[in-house]
């Protein structure tokens, strides 16, 4: 794979980077040439945000190599199974996709602990269909917006293998707390706040399931009608540069953890 990298100031001001494949191999259809555009106006290399920037580049490489609606139909194996779903929103057709590739589906069933899961949903926003659905995949690195420390999961790696273009080492898969063993309930009920993946209201603070980061419940354009916990790189407890704090009793390190407490003064969980 030949990758060109350039600085491209005409990228939207809200976009840190973008990538696209340019040439596909003639027999197997695998992308062999691509370009990554980096927006220099948003480029930050401070230690506290460097991990996020690296995560963005990894995300864009995923689009270039295998994770794009324009590539699914060109997968070399017979596993190119996806469904197109069209609905009308504000008078316009909105297209989304559901993937049923066998290795991806098996990995998703295992992650969510839902044996009856029939397909894996992609984002239903017309501008972001080449991403996992944010409501279900949270901080998976191929979700549409970076809301913290992202994970390259066994689900994403399974999709790579389903393409027929790559062999992967599943020992390198990263754990994703979001949706882990949530059961079919996460799909069968809309934003059920009895699940830790969803919040009763915006602004509430808490911790991730693994207690390594603080979270803030946030409404997003990718989760309409639903509030989910976001966490940012400056709210990570285990990294040296991971926590912005004004408290004298907080510190970071590999053994540091977030914990929930109740502030009886303003009845807010911290």
Short mmCIF file of C-alpha atoms in Angstrom, two decimals:
data_model
loop_
_atom_site.label_atom_id
_atom_site.label_comp_id
_atom_site.label_asym_id
_atom_site.label_seq_id
_atom_site.Cartn_x
_atom_site.Cartn_y
_atom_site.Cartn_z
CA UNK A 1 0.00 0.00 0.00
CA UNK A 2 1.44 3.35 -1.09
CA UNK A 3 0.19 6.25 1.03
CA UNK A 4 0.72 9.94 0.25
CA UNK A 5 0.37 12.42 3.10
CA UNK A 6 -0.18 16.13 2.60
CA UNK A 7 -1.41 19.26 4.37
CA UNK A 8 -4.73 20.37 2.97
CA UNK A 9 -6.13 23.61 4.36
CA UNK A 10 -9.39 23.40 2.43
CA UNK A 11 -10.53 20.49 4.58
CA UNK A 12 -13.53 21.60 6.69
CA UNK A 13 -12.45 23.53 9.78
CA UNK A 14 -14.11 20.88 11.96
CA UNK A 15 -12.13 18.06 10.30
CA UNK A 16 -8.66 17.15 11.53
CA UNK A 17 -7.85 14.76 8.69
CA UNK A 18 -9.42 12.89 5.79
CA UNK A 19 -8.31 9.98 3.61
CA UNK A 20 -9.31 8.33 0.35
CA UNK A 21 -8.13 5.43 -1.77
CA UNK A 22 -7.02 6.35 -5.30
CA UNK A 23 -6.13 3.07 -7.03
CA UNK A 24 -7.36 -0.50 -6.49
CA UNK A 25 -5.53 -3.67 -7.50
CA UNK A 26 -6.99 -4.95 -10.78
CA UNK A 27 -7.58 -8.61 -9.83
CA UNK A 28 -8.51 -8.59 -6.14
CA UNK A 29 -9.84 -5.03 -5.83
CA UNK A 30 -7.73 -4.13 -2.80
CA UNK A 31 -6.77 -0.45 -2.45
CA UNK A 32 -3.07 -0.07 -3.25
CA UNK A 33 -2.67 3.73 -3.43
CA UNK A 34 -4.25 6.35 -1.19
CA UNK A 35 -3.80 9.81 0.27
CA UNK A 36 -4.21 11.22 3.78
CA UNK A 37 -5.05 14.93 4.03
CA UNK A 38 -4.10 16.62 7.32
CA UNK A 39 -5.66 19.93 8.25
CA UNK A 40 -2.66 21.98 9.51
CA UNK A 41 -4.98 24.45 11.24
CA UNK A 42 -6.07 21.73 13.65
CA UNK A 43 -2.75 19.95 14.03
CA UNK A 44 -1.73 19.74 17.71
CA UNK A 45 1.19 17.71 18.98
CA UNK A 46 1.01 18.48 22.70
CA UNK A 47 1.34 15.27 24.77
CA UNK A 48 -2.22 15.59 26.10
CA UNK A 49 -3.77 15.50 22.61
CA UNK A 50 -1.19 13.54 20.61
CA UNK A 51 -2.94 10.22 21.25
CA UNK A 52 -6.17 11.64 19.86
CA UNK A 53 -4.38 12.83 16.72
CA UNK A 54 -2.81 9.41 16.19
CA UNK A 55 -6.25 7.85 16.65
CA UNK A 56 -7.62 10.13 13.93
CA UNK A 57 -4.92 9.03 11.49
CA UNK A 58 -5.58 5.35 12.26
CA UNK A 59 -9.30 5.97 11.69
CA UNK A 60 -8.65 7.58 8.30
CA UNK A 61 -6.35 4.75 7.26
CA UNK A 62 -9.23 2.39 7.98
CA UNK A 63 -11.39 4.28 5.47
CA UNK A 64 -8.65 4.09 2.88
CA UNK A 65 -7.95 0.39 3.30
CA UNK A 66 -11.29 -1.37 3.88
CA UNK A 67 -13.97 0.56 5.80
CA UNK A 68 -15.94 2.45 3.20
CA UNK A 69 -19.32 1.88 1.56
CA UNK A 70 -17.60 2.21 -1.82
CA UNK A 71 -15.35 -0.75 -0.94
CA UNK A 72 -17.78 -3.24 0.59
CA UNK A 73 -19.07 -4.37 -2.80
CA UNK A 74 -15.49 -4.92 -3.98
CA UNK A 75 -14.49 -7.28 -1.17
CA UNK A 76 -12.69 -10.22 -2.76
CA UNK A 77 -14.42 -12.97 -0.77
CA UNK A 78 -18.03 -14.05 -1.14
CA UNK A 79 -18.68 -12.34 2.19
CA UNK A 80 -19.71 -9.00 0.68
CA UNK A 81 -23.07 -9.06 2.39
CA UNK A 82 -24.70 -5.79 3.30
CA UNK A 83 -28.21 -4.41 3.27
CA UNK A 84 -29.22 -0.91 2.23
CA UNK A 85 -31.82 0.80 4.41
CA UNK A 86 -33.54 3.95 3.16
CA UNK A 87 -35.77 6.19 5.25
CA UNK A 88 -37.20 9.66 4.69
CA UNK A 89 -35.95 12.39 7.05
CA UNK A 90 -37.14 15.98 6.59
CA UNK A 91 -38.37 15.13 3.10
CA UNK A 92 -35.06 13.63 1.97
CA UNK A 93 -33.95 10.02 1.56
CA UNK A 94 -31.45 8.96 4.21
CA UNK A 95 -29.46 5.84 3.36
CA UNK A 96 -27.73 3.58 5.86
CA UNK A 97 -26.25 0.11 5.74
CA UNK A 98 -26.36 -3.08 7.78
CA UNK A 99 -23.42 -5.46 7.44
CA UNK A 100 -23.83 -9.24 7.65
CA UNK A 101 -20.29 -10.42 6.87
CA UNK A 102 -19.82 -13.67 8.85
CA UNK A 103 -16.64 -12.93 10.83
CA UNK A 104 -17.80 -9.43 11.72
CA UNK A 105 -21.20 -10.72 12.81
CA UNK A 106 -19.64 -13.46 14.95
CA UNK A 107 -17.32 -10.97 16.65
CA UNK A 108 -20.18 -8.53 17.29
CA UNK A 109 -22.38 -11.27 18.77
CA UNK A 110 -19.52 -12.17 21.11
CA UNK A 111 -18.79 -8.58 22.13
CA UNK A 112 -22.39 -7.65 22.86
CA UNK A 113 -23.31 -11.15 24.09
CA UNK A 114 -26.26 -11.24 21.70
CA UNK A 115 -26.51 -14.51 19.76
CA UNK A 116 -29.57 -13.36 17.81
CA UNK A 117 -27.91 -10.25 16.37
CA UNK A 118 -28.76 -10.40 12.67
CA UNK A 119 -26.62 -7.54 11.32
CA UNK A 120 -24.18 -4.80 12.32
CA UNK A 121 -25.52 -1.27 11.84
CA UNK A 122 -23.54 1.49 10.21
CA UNK A 123 -24.15 5.16 10.99
CA UNK A 124 -27.49 6.40 9.62
CA UNK A 125 -26.33 9.97 9.01
CA UNK A 126 -25.96 10.51 5.24
CA UNK A 127 -22.60 12.22 5.75
CA UNK A 128 -21.14 9.45 7.88
CA UNK A 129 -22.43 6.10 6.58
CA UNK A 130 -18.93 4.62 6.40
CA UNK A 131 -18.77 4.25 10.19
CA UNK A 132 -20.07 1.96 12.89
CA UNK A 133 -23.29 3.25 14.49
CA UNK A 134 -22.29 5.57 17.36
CA UNK A 135 -25.22 4.50 19.55
CA UNK A 136 -23.90 0.93 19.73
CA UNK A 137 -20.15 1.25 19.20
CA UNK A 138 -19.26 4.33 21.26
CA UNK A 139 -15.47 4.70 21.23
CA UNK A 140 -14.68 2.00 18.65
CA UNK A 141 -12.09 3.64 16.39
CA UNK A 142 -14.36 3.44 13.33
CA UNK A 143 -17.28 5.25 14.95
CA UNK A 144 -17.98 8.65 13.36
CA UNK A 145 -16.53 10.97 15.99
CA UNK A 146 -13.58 10.63 18.34
CA UNK A 147 -14.90 11.00 21.87
CA UNK A 148 -11.95 9.70 23.83
CA UNK A 149 -9.42 6.91 23.75
CA UNK A 150 -10.55 4.74 20.86
CA UNK A 151 -10.18 0.99 20.39
CA UNK A 152 -9.32 -1.11 17.34
CA UNK A 153 -11.52 -4.05 18.26
CA UNK A 154 -11.81 -7.67 17.17
CA UNK A 155 -15.00 -6.58 15.38
CA UNK A 156 -13.12 -4.16 13.15
CA UNK A 157 -10.32 -6.66 12.59
CA UNK A 158 -12.90 -9.30 11.63
CA UNK A 159 -14.27 -6.97 8.97
CA UNK A 160 -10.72 -6.63 7.60
CA UNK A 161 -10.56 -10.42 7.22
CA UNK A 162 -14.05 -10.53 5.71
CA UNK A 163 -12.71 -8.34 2.91
CA UNK A 164 -10.44 -11.17 1.76
CA UNK A 165 -7.58 -8.67 1.52
CA UNK A 166 -5.93 -8.97 4.93
CA UNK A 167 -4.88 -11.43 7.63
CA UNK A 168 -4.96 -10.04 11.16
CA UNK A 169 -3.47 -10.92 14.53
CA UNK A 170 -6.39 -10.94 16.96
CA UNK A 171 -3.94 -10.81 19.86
CA UNK A 172 -3.52 -7.14 18.94
CA UNK A 173 -7.25 -6.41 19.28
CA UNK A 174 -8.06 -3.69 21.83
CA UNK A 175 -10.79 -3.95 24.45
CA UNK A 176 -13.91 -1.83 24.04
CA UNK A 177 -15.89 -1.23 27.22
CA UNK A 178 -18.81 0.34 25.36
CA UNK A 179 -21.54 -2.25 24.78
CA UNK A 180 -19.45 -5.06 26.26
CA UNK A 181 -21.76 -7.93 27.26
CA UNK A 182 -24.73 -5.53 27.23
CA UNK A 183 -26.91 -8.23 25.72
CA UNK A 184 -29.54 -7.87 23.01
CA UNK A 185 -31.23 -5.24 25.17
CA UNK A 186 -28.92 -2.57 23.75
CA UNK A 187 -30.47 -3.16 20.31
CA UNK A 188 -34.04 -3.96 21.32
CA UNK A 189 -34.69 -0.87 23.46
CA UNK A 190 -33.88 2.72 22.51
CA UNK A 191 -31.31 4.37 24.77
CA UNK A 192 -32.30 2.39 27.86
CA UNK A 193 -30.74 4.37 30.72
CA UNK A 194 -30.52 1.23 32.85
CA UNK A 195 -27.51 0.46 30.65
CA UNK A 196 -24.27 2.35 31.40
CA UNK A 197 -23.94 3.16 27.69
CA UNK A 198 -26.76 5.73 27.99
CA UNK A 199 -27.41 8.70 30.26
CA UNK A 200 -30.62 10.12 31.74
CA UNK A 201 -29.54 13.70 31.01
CA UNK A 202 -26.75 15.74 29.46
CA UNK A 203 -24.01 17.10 31.70
CA UNK A 204 -23.95 14.28 34.24
CA UNK A 205 -20.49 13.06 35.19
CA UNK A 206 -19.38 9.47 35.75
CA UNK A 207 -16.63 6.96 34.96
CA UNK A 208 -16.06 4.46 32.17
CA UNK A 209 -16.85 0.80 32.86
CA UNK A 210 -13.15 0.08 33.38
CA UNK A 211 -12.75 3.19 35.63
CA UNK A 212 -9.78 4.48 33.65
CA UNK A 213 -11.42 7.75 32.52
CA UNK A 214 -13.96 10.33 33.55
CA UNK A 215 -16.99 10.81 31.33
CA UNK A 216 -19.52 13.56 30.69
CA UNK A 217 -22.96 12.71 29.33
CA UNK A 218 -23.32 14.49 26.01
CA UNK A 219 -25.94 14.87 23.28
CA UNK A 220 -24.53 14.42 19.78
CA UNK A 221 -25.81 14.86 16.24
CA UNK A 222 -24.90 11.19 15.77
CA UNK A 223 -27.12 10.11 18.67
CA UNK A 224 -30.37 12.06 18.11
CA UNK A 225 -32.75 11.75 21.04
CA UNK A 226 -30.15 9.95 23.10
CA UNK A 227 -27.42 11.09 25.50
CA UNK A 228 -24.26 8.99 25.79
CA UNK A 229 -21.11 9.25 27.93
CA UNK A 230 -18.26 11.02 26.14
CA UNK A 231 -14.75 11.09 27.48
CA UNK A 232 -11.81 13.05 26.18
CA UNK A 233 -8.09 12.51 26.29
CA UNK A 234 -7.70 15.15 29.00
CA UNK A 235 -9.99 13.08 31.25
CA UNK A 236 -7.92 9.88 31.16
CA UNK A 237 -6.61 8.72 34.54
CA UNK A 238 -3.91 6.24 33.55
CA UNK A 239 -1.78 8.30 31.19
CA UNK A 240 0.91 10.68 32.39
CA UNK A 241 -0.51 13.58 30.39
CA UNK A 242 -4.05 12.28 30.49
CA UNK A 243 -5.83 14.37 33.10
CA UNK A 244 -6.57 18.07 33.28
CA UNK A 245 -7.42 18.79 36.89
CA UNK A 246 -7.43 21.56 39.45
CA UNK A 247 -7.68 19.14 42.35
CA UNK A 248 -4.75 18.49 44.70
CA UNK A 249 -5.97 14.98 45.41
CA UNK A 250 -5.98 13.72 41.81
CA UNK A 251 -3.01 12.18 40.03
CA UNK A 252 -2.43 10.05 36.96
CA UNK A 253 -0.58 6.79 36.45
CA UNK A 254 -1.06 3.15 35.44
CA UNK A 255 -2.71 2.33 38.79
CA UNK A 256 -4.92 5.43 38.98
CA UNK A 257 -8.67 4.99 38.59
CA UNK A 258 -11.79 7.09 38.43
CA UNK A 259 -14.48 6.40 41.03
CA UNK A 260 -18.04 7.58 41.53
CA UNK A 261 -18.98 9.56 44.62
CA UNK A 262 -22.03 11.56 45.60
CA UNK A 263 -21.89 15.26 46.31
CA UNK A 264 -24.75 15.83 48.74
CA UNK A 265 -24.41 19.59 48.45
CA UNK A 266 -25.63 19.76 44.87
CA UNK A 267 -26.83 16.14 44.53
CA UNK A 268 -24.45 15.49 41.67
CA UNK A 269 -22.51 12.30 41.08
CA UNK A 270 -18.81 12.96 40.48
#
